[in-house]
Coordinates of C-alpha atoms and ligand atoms in Angstrom, one line a residue:
Chain C
X238 CA 7.6 -12.8 4.7
X239 CA 8.3 -12.5 1.4
X240 CA 7.9 -10.2 -1.0
X241 CA 7.9 -9.9 -4.8
X242 CA 6.0 -9.4 -7.9
X243 CA 2.9 -11.9 -8.9
X244 CA 1.3 -11.8 -12.3
X245 CA -2.6 -11.8 -13.1
X246 CA -3.7 -14.5 -14.9
X247 CA -7.3 -14.4 -13.8
X248 CA -9.2 -11.7 -12.6
X249 CA -12.9 -13.0 -12.4
X250 CA -17.0 -12.1 -10.7
X251 CA -18.0 -14.7 -9.0
X252 CA -20.8 -12.3 -7.3
X253 CA -21.6 -9.3 -7.7
X254 CA -19.4 -7.7 -5.1
X255 CA -16.8 -11.0 -4.7
X256 CA -14.3 -11.5 -7.3
X257 CA -11.8 -14.3 -8.0
X258 CA -7.8 -13.6 -8.7
X259 CA -5.4 -16.3 -9.8
X260 CA -1.8 -14.7 -10.0
X261 CA 1.4 -16.7 -10.6
X262 CA 4.2 -16.2 -8.3
X263 CA 7.0 -16.7 -5.8
X264 CA 4.2 -19.2 -3.4
X265 CA 6.7 -20.7 -1.3
X266 CA 6.6 -18.4 2.0
X267 CA 2.4 -19.5 2.5
X268 CA 3.1 -22.4 4.4
X269 CA -0.2 -23.0 6.6
X270 CA -3.6 -22.5 5.1
X271 CA -5.3 -19.3 6.9
X272 CA -2.6 -16.9 6.0
X273 CA -3.0 -14.1 4.2
X274 CA -0.8 -11.6 1.8
X275 CA -0.9 -7.6 1.9
X276 CA -1.4 -6.8 -2.0
X277 CA 0.1 -2.9 -2.8
X278 CA -2.4 -1.0 -5.1
X279 CA -0.8 1.6 -7.3
X280 CA -2.4 4.5 -5.9
X281 CA -2.9 3.6 -2.4
X282 CA -1.0 4.3 0.5
X283 CA -1.5 1.5 2.4
X284 CA -1.1 -2.1 1.0
X285 CA -4.4 -4.6 1.3
X286 CA -4.4 -7.8 3.6
X287 CA -6.2 -10.5 1.3
X288 CA -6.6 -14.3 2.5
X289 CA -4.9 -16.9 0.7
X290 CA -7.7 -18.6 -0.7
X291 CA -5.4 -21.4 -2.3
X292 CA -1.7 -21.8 -2.8
X293 CA -0.4 -24.5 -4.8
X294 CA 3.0 -24.5 -6.4
X295 CA 3.8 -20.3 -8.0
X296 CA 0.4 -20.1 -8.3
X297 CA -2.0 -17.9 -5.8
X298 CA -5.6 -17.3 -6.1
X299 CA -6.6 -15.0 -4.0
X300 CA -11.3 -14.3 -3.2
X301 CA -12.3 -10.7 -2.4
X302 CA -15.1 -8.5 -1.7
X303 CA -15.1 -5.1 -3.5
X304 CA -15.5 -2.8 -0.1
X305 CA -13.7 0.3 -1.0
X306 CA -11.1 2.3 -3.5
X307 CA -8.4 -0.4 -3.0
X308 CA -10.0 -3.3 -3.9
X309 CA -12.5 -1.6 -6.7
X310 CA -8.7 -1.4 -8.4
X311 CA -8.3 -4.2 -8.0
X312 CA -11.5 -5.5 -9.8
X313 CA -10.4 -3.6 -12.4
X314 CA -7.3 -5.3 -12.8
X315 CA -6.6 -7.5 -16.3
X316 CA -4.6 -10.3 -16.8
X317 CA -0.7 -9.8 -17.9
X318 CA -0.7 -7.2 -14.8
X319 CA 1.7 -7.3 -12.2
X320 CA 1.5 -6.9 -8.4
X321 CA 3.8 -6.2 -5.4
X322 CA 2.9 -8.6 -3.1
X323 CA 3.8 -9.6 0.7
X324 CA 3.2 -13.8 1.5
X325 CA 3.8 -15.7 4.0
X326 CA 2.4 -13.2 6.5
X327 CA -0.3 -14.6 9.6
X328 CA 0.2 -18.1 11.8
X329 CA -3.1 -19.3 9.8
X330 CA -4.6 -22.8 10.9
X331 CA -3.3 -26.0 12.8
X332 CA -4.7 -28.5 10.8
X333 CA -2.9 -30.9 13.3
X334 CA -6.2 -30.1 16.1
X335 CA -8.4 -31.1 13.8
X336 CA -9.2 -35.1 14.8
X337 CA -11.0 -37.2 12.2
X338 CA -14.5 -34.4 11.7
X339 CA -13.7 -31.0 11.8
X340 CA -17.0 -28.8 11.1
X341 CA -15.7 -25.3 8.7
X342 CA -17.5 -22.5 9.2
X343 CA -17.3 -19.6 6.8
X344 CA -19.8 -16.1 6.5
X345 CA -19.2 -14.1 3.7
X346 CA -15.9 -13.3 2.6
X347 CA -14.8 -15.3 5.5
X348 CA -15.6 -18.0 3.4
X349 CA -12.7 -18.1 1.1
X350 CA -9.9 -19.1 3.6
X351 CA -11.9 -22.3 4.5
X352 CA -10.9 -23.2 1.5
X353 CA -7.1 -24.9 1.7
X354 CA -8.4 -25.3 5.0
X355 CA -11.0 -28.1 3.7
X356 CA -8.2 -29.4 1.0
X357 CA -5.2 -30.0 3.2
X358 CA -7.9 -31.9 5.8
X359 CA -10.0 -34.1 2.8
X360 CA -6.1 -34.9 1.3
X361 CA -5.7 -36.2 5.1
X362 CA -8.9 -38.4 5.0
X363 CA -11.0 -36.2 7.4
X364 CA -14.6 -36.3 7.6
X365 CA -14.7 -32.8 6.5
X366 CA -18.2 -31.0 7.5
X367 CA -18.5 -27.1 5.9
X368 CA -21.5 -24.2 6.9
X369 CA -21.4 -21.5 4.9
X370 CA -23.1 -18.3 6.0
X371 CA -24.2 -15.8 3.5
X372 CA -26.6 -12.7 3.3
X373 CA -29.1 -14.0 0.2
X374 CA -28.7 -16.5 -2.5
X375 CA -26.6 -13.8 -4.8
X376 CA -24.2 -13.3 -2.2
X377 CA -23.0 -17.1 -2.0
X378 CA -20.5 -18.7 -4.2
X379 CA -17.7 -22.0 -3.1
X380 CA -20.7 -24.0 -2.3
X381 CA -19.4 -26.7 -5.1
X382 CA -16.1 -26.6 -5.0
X383 CA -15.7 -27.3 -1.4
X384 CA -18.5 -30.3 -3.0
X385 CA -16.0 -30.8 -4.9
X386 CA -13.1 -31.6 -2.7
X387 CA -15.1 -34.3 -0.7
X388 CA -16.7 -32.3 1.7
X389 CA -20.1 -32.5 3.1
X390 CA -21.5 -28.7 2.1
X391 CA -24.8 -26.5 4.1
X392 CA -25.3 -23.1 3.3
X393 CA -27.6 -20.9 4.8
X394 CA -29.1 -17.2 4.2
X395 CA -30.6 -14.9 6.7
X396 CA -33.6 -14.4 4.2
X397 CA -34.0 -17.9 3.3
X398 CA -33.3 -17.2 -0.5
X399 CA -30.9 -19.9 -0.5
X400 CA -30.3 -22.9 1.8
X401 CA -31.5 -22.7 4.9
X402 CA -32.7 -19.6 6.0
X403 CA -31.1 -18.4 9.3
X404 CA -27.8 -18.2 10.7
X405 CA -25.1 -20.3 10.9
X406 CA -25.7 -21.7 14.2
X407 CA -28.5 -22.8 12.9
X408 CA -27.1 -25.8 11.4
X409 CA -25.2 -27.4 13.6
X410 CA -27.9 -29.8 14.4
X411 CA -27.5 -31.1 11.3
X412 CA -24.1 -31.2 10.7
X413 CA -23.9 -34.0 13.4
X414 CA -20.8 -34.9 15.7
X415 CA -17.8 -32.7 14.6
X416 CA -14.6 -32.8 16.7
X417 CA -12.7 -29.4 16.8
X418 CA -14.1 -26.5 14.8
X419 CA -12.4 -23.6 12.8
X420 CA -14.3 -20.6 11.5
X421 CA -13.5 -17.1 9.4
X422 CA -16.1 -14.3 9.5
X423 CA -17.9 -11.7 10.7
X424 CA -17.3 -10.7 14.7
X425 CA -20.3 -11.4 15.3
X426 CA -20.9 -14.4 13.4
X427 CA -17.4 -15.8 15.5
X428 CA -19.2 -15.4 19.0
X429 CA -22.1 -16.7 17.5
X430 CA -20.0 -19.9 16.6
X431 CA -18.2 -19.7 19.7
X432 CA -20.9 -19.6 22.4
X433 CA -22.5 -22.8 19.5
X434 CA -19.8 -24.6 18.9
X435 CA -19.2 -27.4 21.6
X436 CA -15.5 -28.4 20.7
X437 CA -11.7 -27.1 20.8
X438 CA -11.6 -24.3 18.1
X439 CA -9.5 -21.8 15.7
X440 CA -11.3 -18.9 15.1
X441 CA -10.3 -16.1 12.3
X442 CA -10.3 -12.7 12.9
X443 CA -10.1 -9.2 10.9
X444 CA -8.9 -5.8 11.8
X445 CA -7.7 -3.0 10.5
X446 CA -3.7 -3.4 9.4
X447 CA -1.1 -1.2 8.6
X448 CA 2.1 -3.7 8.2
X449 CA 0.8 -7.1 8.2
X450 CA 3.8 -8.2 9.8
X451 CA 3.5 -7.3 13.3
X452 CA 5.5 -3.5 13.5
X453 CA 3.2 -0.7 13.7
X454 CA 0.7 -2.0 16.7
X455 CA -2.2 -1.2 14.7
X456 CA -4.4 -4.1 15.1
X457 CA -4.2 -5.6 18.4
X458 CA -6.6 -7.6 20.7
X459 CA -6.2 -8.3 24.0
X460 CA -6.3 -12.3 24.5
X461 CA -6.1 -14.7 28.0
X462 CA -2.2 -15.4 27.1
X463 CA -1.8 -11.1 26.3
X464 CA -1.6 -8.7 23.9
X465 CA -1.8 -10.5 20.5
X466 CA -0.9 -9.0 17.1
X467 CA -3.7 -9.7 14.4
X468 CA -1.6 -9.5 11.2
X469 CA 1.9 -11.8 13.0
X470 CA 0.5 -13.8 15.9
X471 CA -3.4 -14.2 14.2
X472 CA -5.3 -13.9 12.9
X473 CA -6.1 -17.3 14.0
X474 CA -6.7 -17.7 18.0
X475 CA -7.6 -20.4 19.8
X476 CA -10.8 -20.3 21.3
X477 CA -9.6 -21.0 24.5
X478 CA -7.0 -17.7 24.6
X479 CA -10.8 -15.7 22.9
X480 CA -11.7 -12.2 24.4
X481 CA -14.4 -10.9 23.4
X482 CA -14.5 -6.6 24.1
X483 CA -16.7 -5.0 21.6
Chain L
X121 CA 36.8 7.6 0.1
X122 CA 35.0 4.4 0.4
X123 CA 31.3 3.9 0.6
X124 CA 30.8 4.1 4.1
X125 CA 32.8 7.3 4.6
X126 CA 30.8 9.4 2.3
X127 CA 27.7 8.9 4.3
X128 CA 29.5 9.3 7.4
X129 CA 27.5 11.6 10.3
X130 CA 28.3 12.3 13.5
X131 CA 24.6 13.2 15.7
X132 CA 25.6 14.6 19.2
X133 CA 28.8 12.9 19.6
X134 CA 28.1 9.8 18.3
X135 CA 29.7 8.5 14.8
X136 CA 26.6 7.2 12.8
X137 CA 27.5 4.4 9.6
X138 CA 24.8 6.5 7.7
X139 CA 22.2 9.7 9.2
X140 CA 19.2 6.8 8.3
X141 CA 17.2 5.9 11.2
X142 CA 13.6 4.1 11.6
X143 CA 11.4 6.2 13.5
X144 CA 10.0 5.5 16.4
X145 CA 6.9 3.2 16.4
X146 CA 7.0 1.4 12.7
X147 CA 10.3 -0.6 13.6
X148 CA 9.3 -2.0 16.9
X149 CA 12.1 -3.1 19.4
X150 CA 13.5 -4.4 15.3
X151 CA 13.7 -7.6 15.3
X152 CA 11.2 -8.4 12.8
X153 CA 13.0 -6.1 10.5
X154 CA 15.8 -8.6 11.5
X155 CA 14.4 -11.5 9.9
X156 CA 14.1 -9.4 6.6
X157 CA 17.5 -7.9 6.1
X158 CA 21.0 -7.1 8.6
X159 CA 19.6 -4.0 10.1
X160 CA 23.6 -3.2 11.5
X161 CA 23.5 -1.2 7.7
X162 CA 21.4 1.0 9.9
X163 CA 22.7 4.4 11.9
X164 CA 20.6 3.5 14.2
X165 CA 17.7 3.2 15.3
X166 CA 14.5 4.8 17.3
X167 CA 12.4 2.1 19.3
X168 CA 9.0 2.0 20.8
X169 CA 7.6 4.7 22.6
X170 CA 8.0 3.5 25.9
X171 CA 6.1 4.4 29.5
X172 CA 6.3 3.3 32.7
X173 CA 3.3 0.8 32.9
X174 CA 2.6 -1.8 30.3
X175 CA -0.1 0.3 28.1
X176 CA -2.8 -1.2 25.6
X177 CA -3.0 1.3 23.6
X178 CA -6.2 3.2 22.1
X179 CA -9.5 0.8 21.4
X180 CA -9.5 -0.4 17.6
X181 CA -9.4 0.7 14.6
X182 CA -6.5 2.7 15.1
X183 CA -5.3 2.8 11.6
X184 CA -7.1 4.3 8.3
X185 CA -5.3 4.8 5.2
X186 CA -4.9 8.9 3.5
X187 CA -4.2 9.9 0.1
X188 CA -0.7 9.7 0.6
X189 CA -0.2 8.4 3.9
X190 CA -2.1 6.7 7.0
X191 CA -3.3 8.1 10.6
X192 CA -2.5 5.5 13.8
X193 CA -3.6 6.1 17.0
X194 CA -2.8 3.4 18.2
X195 CA -1.6 5.3 21.7
X196 CA 1.3 4.1 22.9
X197 CA 1.4 1.0 23.6
X198 CA 4.5 -0.6 25.0
X199 CA 5.6 -3.1 27.3
X200 CA 6.2 -0.5 30.1
X201 CA 9.6 0.2 31.1
X202 CA 10.6 -2.7 33.1
X203 CA 9.4 -5.7 30.3
X204 CA 11.8 -3.4 28.4
X205 CA 14.8 -3.5 30.0
X206 CA 14.4 -6.8 31.1
X207 CA 12.8 -9.0 28.1
X208 CA 13.1 -6.2 25.0
X209 CA 16.2 -4.6 25.0
X210 CA 18.3 -8.0 25.3
X211 CA 16.5 -9.7 22.3
X212 CA 17.1 -6.4 20.4
X213 CA 21.4 -6.8 21.0
X214 CA 20.9 -10.3 19.7
X215 CA 20.4 -8.9 15.9
X216 CA 21.5 -5.0 16.7
X217 CA 25.1 -4.5 17.4
X218 CA 24.9 -0.5 17.1
X219 CA 24.0 2.5 20.1
X220 CA 20.1 2.2 19.7
X221 CA 17.3 5.1 20.4
X222 CA 15.8 4.9 22.8
X223 CA 11.9 6.6 22.8
X224 CA 11.0 7.3 25.7
X225 CA 7.2 8.7 26.4
X226 CA 5.3 10.0 29.9
X227 CA 2.1 11.3 31.3
X228 CA 4.0 13.7 34.2
X229 CA 7.0 15.0 35.0
X230 CA 8.1 11.8 36.7
X231 CA 6.6 9.6 34.6
X232 CA 9.4 11.4 32.4
X233 CA 12.4 11.5 34.3
X234 CA 11.6 7.6 35.8
X235 CA 12.1 6.0 32.5
X236 CA 14.4 8.2 31.1
X237 CA 16.9 7.7 33.8
X238 CA 16.4 3.8 33.8
X239 CA 16.9 3.8 29.7
X240 CA 19.9 6.1 30.4
X241 CA 22.0 3.2 32.1
X242 CA 21.5 0.5 29.4
X243 CA 25.0 0.3 27.6
X244 CA 23.0 -0.5 24.5
X245 CA 21.6 3.3 24.4
X246 CA 22.4 5.8 22.5
X247 CA 20.9 8.6 22.5
X248 CA 17.3 9.5 25.0
X249 CA 14.1 10.7 22.1
X250 CA 12.1 12.9 24.9
X251 CA 8.7 12.2 23.1
X252 CA 7.0 15.1 23.8
X253 CA 4.5 14.9 21.2
X254 CA 2.3 12.0 21.1
X255 CA -0.7 13.3 19.8
X256 CA -2.6 9.8 20.4
X257 CA -2.7 9.9 24.3
X258 CA -4.9 12.3 26.7
X259 CA -3.4 14.2 29.6
X260 CA 0.1 13.1 28.3
X261 CA 2.7 13.4 25.2
X262 CA 1.7 16.1 23.1
X263 CA -0.1 18.1 26.3
X264 CA 4.2 18.5 27.2
X265 CA 5.1 19.4 23.8
X266 CA 2.6 21.8 22.5
X267 CA 3.7 24.9 25.8
X268 CA 6.8 26.0 26.0
X269 CA 7.1 26.2 29.6
X270 CA 6.4 23.0 30.7
X271 CA 8.3 21.6 27.6
X272 CA 10.7 23.4 29.3
X273 CA 10.5 22.1 32.6
X274 CA 9.9 18.3 31.5
X275 CA 13.5 18.6 29.5
X276 CA 15.2 20.3 32.7
X277 CA 14.2 17.7 34.8
X278 CA 15.1 14.5 32.5
X279 CA 18.1 16.5 31.5
X280 CA 19.3 16.3 35.2
X281 CA 19.0 12.3 35.8
X282 CA 20.3 11.3 32.2
X283 CA 24.0 10.9 30.1
X284 CA 23.3 9.9 27.1
X285 CA 22.9 13.0 24.5
X286 CA 19.1 14.2 24.9
X287 CA 16.8 14.6 21.8
X288 CA 13.6 16.3 21.9
X289 CA 10.9 15.1 19.8
X290 CA 9.1 17.8 18.6
X291 CA 4.9 17.6 17.8
X292 CA 4.4 19.7 14.5
X293 CA 0.8 20.4 16.5
X294 CA 1.5 24.0 17.3
X295 CA 1.5 27.8 16.7
X296 CA 5.2 28.2 16.7
X297 CA 7.5 25.3 16.5
X298 CA 10.5 27.3 16.7
X299 CA 9.4 28.7 19.6
X300 CA 9.5 25.0 21.3
X301 CA 12.5 24.4 19.8
X302 CA 14.6 27.4 21.6
X303 CA 11.8 27.0 24.6
X304 CA 13.8 23.0 24.6
X305 CA 17.7 24.1 23.3
X306 CA 17.5 26.4 26.5
X307 CA 16.4 23.6 29.0
X308 CA 19.7 21.7 28.2
X309 CA 18.2 19.2 25.1
X310 CA 21.7 18.0 22.7
X311 CA 18.9 17.5 20.1
X312 CA 15.0 18.1 19.0
X313 CA 14.3 15.8 16.5
X314 CA 10.3 16.6 14.3
X315 CA 8.8 15.5 12.7
X316 CA 6.1 13.7 15.0
X317 CA 2.5 13.0 13.7
X318 CA 0.2 15.9 12.5
X319 CA -3.4 16.0 14.2
X320 CA -5.8 14.4 11.8
X321 CA -9.0 12.3 11.4
X322 CA -11.6 10.5 8.8
X323 CA -15.4 9.5 9.0
X324 CA -16.7 6.2 7.8
X325 CA -19.2 7.5 5.7
X326 CA -21.5 4.0 5.4
X327 CA -21.5 4.2 9.7
X328 CA -21.5 8.0 9.9
X329 CA -19.1 8.4 12.3
X330 CA -15.4 8.7 12.3
X331 CA -13.2 5.9 11.7
X332 CA -11.0 5.6 14.4
X333 CA -12.0 4.7 17.8
X334 CA -10.2 7.2 19.3
X335 CA -11.8 10.3 16.8
X336 CA -8.7 11.4 16.1
X337 CA -5.1 10.2 14.6
X338 CA -1.9 11.0 13.9
X339 CA -1.0 11.6 10.4
X340 CA 2.2 10.9 8.8
X341 CA 3.7 9.7 5.4
X342 CA 4.6 11.0 1.8
X343 CA 2.0 13.8 2.1
X344 CA 3.7 15.4 4.6
X345 CA 6.3 15.4 3.7
X346 CA 6.7 19.6 2.6
X347 CA 5.3 20.8 6.0
X348 CA 7.9 18.6 8.0
X349 CA 10.6 19.9 5.5
X350 CA 9.9 23.5 5.8
X351 CA 9.3 23.3 10.0
X352 CA 13.1 21.3 9.8
X353 CA 14.2 24.2 8.2
X354 CA 13.0 26.8 10.1
X355 CA 13.8 24.9 13.2
X356 CA 17.7 24.2 12.0
X357 CA 18.0 28.2 11.5
X358 CA 17.4 28.9 14.5
X359 CA 19.0 26.7 17.2
X360 CA 22.7 25.6 17.7
X361 CA 22.1 21.9 18.3
X362 CA 21.9 19.2 15.2
X363 CA 18.3 18.9 14.9
X364 CA 17.1 15.4 13.2
X365 CA 14.3 15.1 10.6
X366 CA 11.7 13.1 9.5
X367 CA 7.7 13.4 8.8
X368 CA 7.0 11.8 4.8
X369 CA 10.6 10.6 4.1
X370 CA 10.2 7.9 1.6
X371 CA 13.2 8.5 -1.4
X372 CA 17.1 9.2 -0.9
X373 CA 16.3 12.2 -3.1
X374 CA 14.2 13.5 0.2
X375 CA 16.4 12.3 2.8
X376 CA 18.9 14.4 0.6
X377 CA 16.3 17.8 0.6
X378 CA 15.8 17.0 4.5
X379 CA 19.7 17.4 5.1
X380 CA 19.8 20.7 2.7
X381 CA 16.8 22.3 4.7
X382 CA 19.5 21.6 8.1
X383 CA 19.2 18.2 9.5
X384 CA 22.1 16.0 10.9
X385 CA 20.0 12.7 10.6
X386 CA 16.6 11.5 9.4
X387 CA 14.5 9.8 10.8
X388 CA 11.7 7.3 8.1
X389 CA 8.4 6.5 9.5
X390 CA 5.3 5.4 7.9
X391 CA 7.5 4.2 4.6
X392 CA 8.5 0.7 6.7
X393 CA 5.5 0.2 7.1
X394 CA 4.3 -0.4 3.2
X395 CA 7.9 -1.2 2.7
X396 CA 9.5 -3.0 5.2
X397 CA 13.2 -3.2 3.3
X398 CA 12.9 1.2 2.8
X399 CA 15.8 2.2 5.5
X400 CA 17.3 -0.6 3.2
X401 CA 16.3 0.6 -0.1
X402 CA 17.1 4.0 0.6
X403 CA 21.1 3.5 2.1
X404 CA 21.4 1.5 -1.0
X405 CA 20.3 4.4 -3.2
X406 CA 22.3 7.5 -1.7
X407 CA 26.0 6.7 -3.2
X408 CA 24.0 7.0 -6.6
X409 CA 21.7 9.6 -6.0
X410 CA 24.7 12.0 -4.4
X411 CA 26.5 11.5 -7.6
X412 CA 23.8 12.1 -9.5
X413 CA 23.8 16.3 -7.3
X414 CA 27.4 16.0 -7.5
X415 CA 27.5 15.8 -3.4
X416 CA 31.0 13.8 -2.2
X417 CA 29.3 13.8 1.7
X418 CA 26.7 14.1 2.8
X419 CA 28.0 15.6 6.4
X420 CA 28.6 18.5 4.1
X421 CA 25.0 19.4 2.5
X422 CA 23.9 19.6 6.1
X423 CA 21.8 23.1 6.3
X424 CA 23.5 23.6 3.2
X425 CA 19.8 25.4 1.7
X426 CA 19.9 27.7 4.7
X427 CA 20.3 31.6 4.0
Ligands
FMN648 C1 2.2 3.4 13.5 C2 2.9 4.8 13.9 C3 3.6 4.4 15.2 C4 4.4 5.4 15.8 N1 4.7 5.3 17.1 C5 5.8 6.7 17.7 C6 5.8 6.5 18.6 O1 5.7 5.6 20.1 N2 6.7 7.3 19.5 C7 6.9 8.8 18.8 O2 7.5 9.5 19.3 N3 6.3 9.0 17.6 C8 5.7 7.5 17.0 N4 5.6 7.7 16.1 C9 5.5 8.6 14.9 C10 7.0 8.8 14.1 O3 8.1 7.8 14.9 C11 7.1 9.9 12.7 O4 7.0 11.2 13.9 C12 5.7 10.1 12.1 O5 4.9 8.7 11.6 C13 6.5 10.9 10.9 O6 7.2 10.2 10.1 P1 6.9 9.5 8.9 O7 6.2 10.2 8.0 O8 8.4 9.2 8.2 O9 6.1 8.8 9.7 C14 4.6 6.7 14.7 C15 3.7 7.0 13.8 C16 3.5 5.6 13.4 C17 3.4 5.7 11.7

């Protein structure tokens, strides 16, 4: 974990409530896709955990949803402004487990971290398939970016205004055979993917956090491998350890 | 006079290089922070509240943000005293070489007695901090600390079985904290620490429901500082035993105010969660801040603001 100041280079809207922020700073502690950073926002007490969309050579890209006062303030920030960020948080995805034909499934604000993962898997020579689930056509983002990496992309929307109507699990059949499942999104979606997927997999969870680095026990969850902290031992859990509670 | 001597304090007979103590529940067993800086620069730290059995704690969400502070309803998640002794303390000793403060919690008088007497035998433990003030568990914790007679009986019972200095951690969720402080002093406490968190809640407006799964949680962080300072001042003016002050401390200035109010040492909680280097930064800032206010050594200002 590292604390450093990042400078905003770009902060633009991707949809009506999804923003993309590109920053420059020290990205050396970001070692795996699926990790997150914790952003201190002026006037907010707790930092905001945000997944890493991409990190290369001192350039950090965050894609975030405007959900409350903290992210509203972030959305109003302009190039040149600085942010205090803790980097290198969370375990991230293990790309070694992918096999030749990994299937990546993201829902809503769970889509962004899959980008860095897809990029690494494509670079490794995998045949990558991605399913992106959204509520409606106006919520869709990053389809083209995944395609540009060379991944095969399916889009689903709940109301059918873009891609296939329904949920992400509805297009598993079309997606063909796959060797490993990577997923990130809201818990009901993760659960549906877990029940539909026939392979081993890695699932990234979200929880309200205090510190983001394993000190406060705010984001604990039960697993078959014992109690874990989503922020430090997660956010990625392997399929065989997951316990569904709620 | 060297910098170390300027910051030196003595808490219940044990010398400390400085009065800075990360508060229980915000510092684990130290080793997450040992990866970030040498935690031996601390006066000591208070480890996570330990109970007889392992506890998962409350359902999530158990954290909520507030203006200048946070609510937590962790509910004493800890691996239980056996695992703390067998697993956590040996790991802690690799990175921390000073006497540690052992935070003990419980749900019955028996449990407080048993956990305290076992922890007391550990070499690395300097002080026992008896938490009779956790607001996030039912049927224990705060129930002992909000009634003078039950506070007195639990302290008496624990006092009989422990040799180490016994510091009793008090709840601010009472009508008269001075009365409780006097009761635990009379029962044999060697010190008191205060404040634990203030009972609070938030509502999720979209769901029209309490935000925390536990409904209520403990409020702490910068916002509670004036309340905590007032209570430290009142208690320090009424008891003869040392007072450890905490609640909302986030700067070297706050430390000095707490000590002037009567604190011998100062704990820092929530601030560690926003800035993991907070305690190191405060220790580094103390000499310069003392110079600014014409303070030569910290122990000379303890209770300076008392009438
Ligand atoms: C996440 C969290 C967990 C806590 N857990 C404990 C605990 O296990 N035992 C205890 O005595 N106090 C616990 N506390 C209370 C703190 O030790 C401290 O009394 C309180 O937070 C006030 O200080 P602060 O404003 O600096 O945070 C906890 C506080 C927080 C924020």
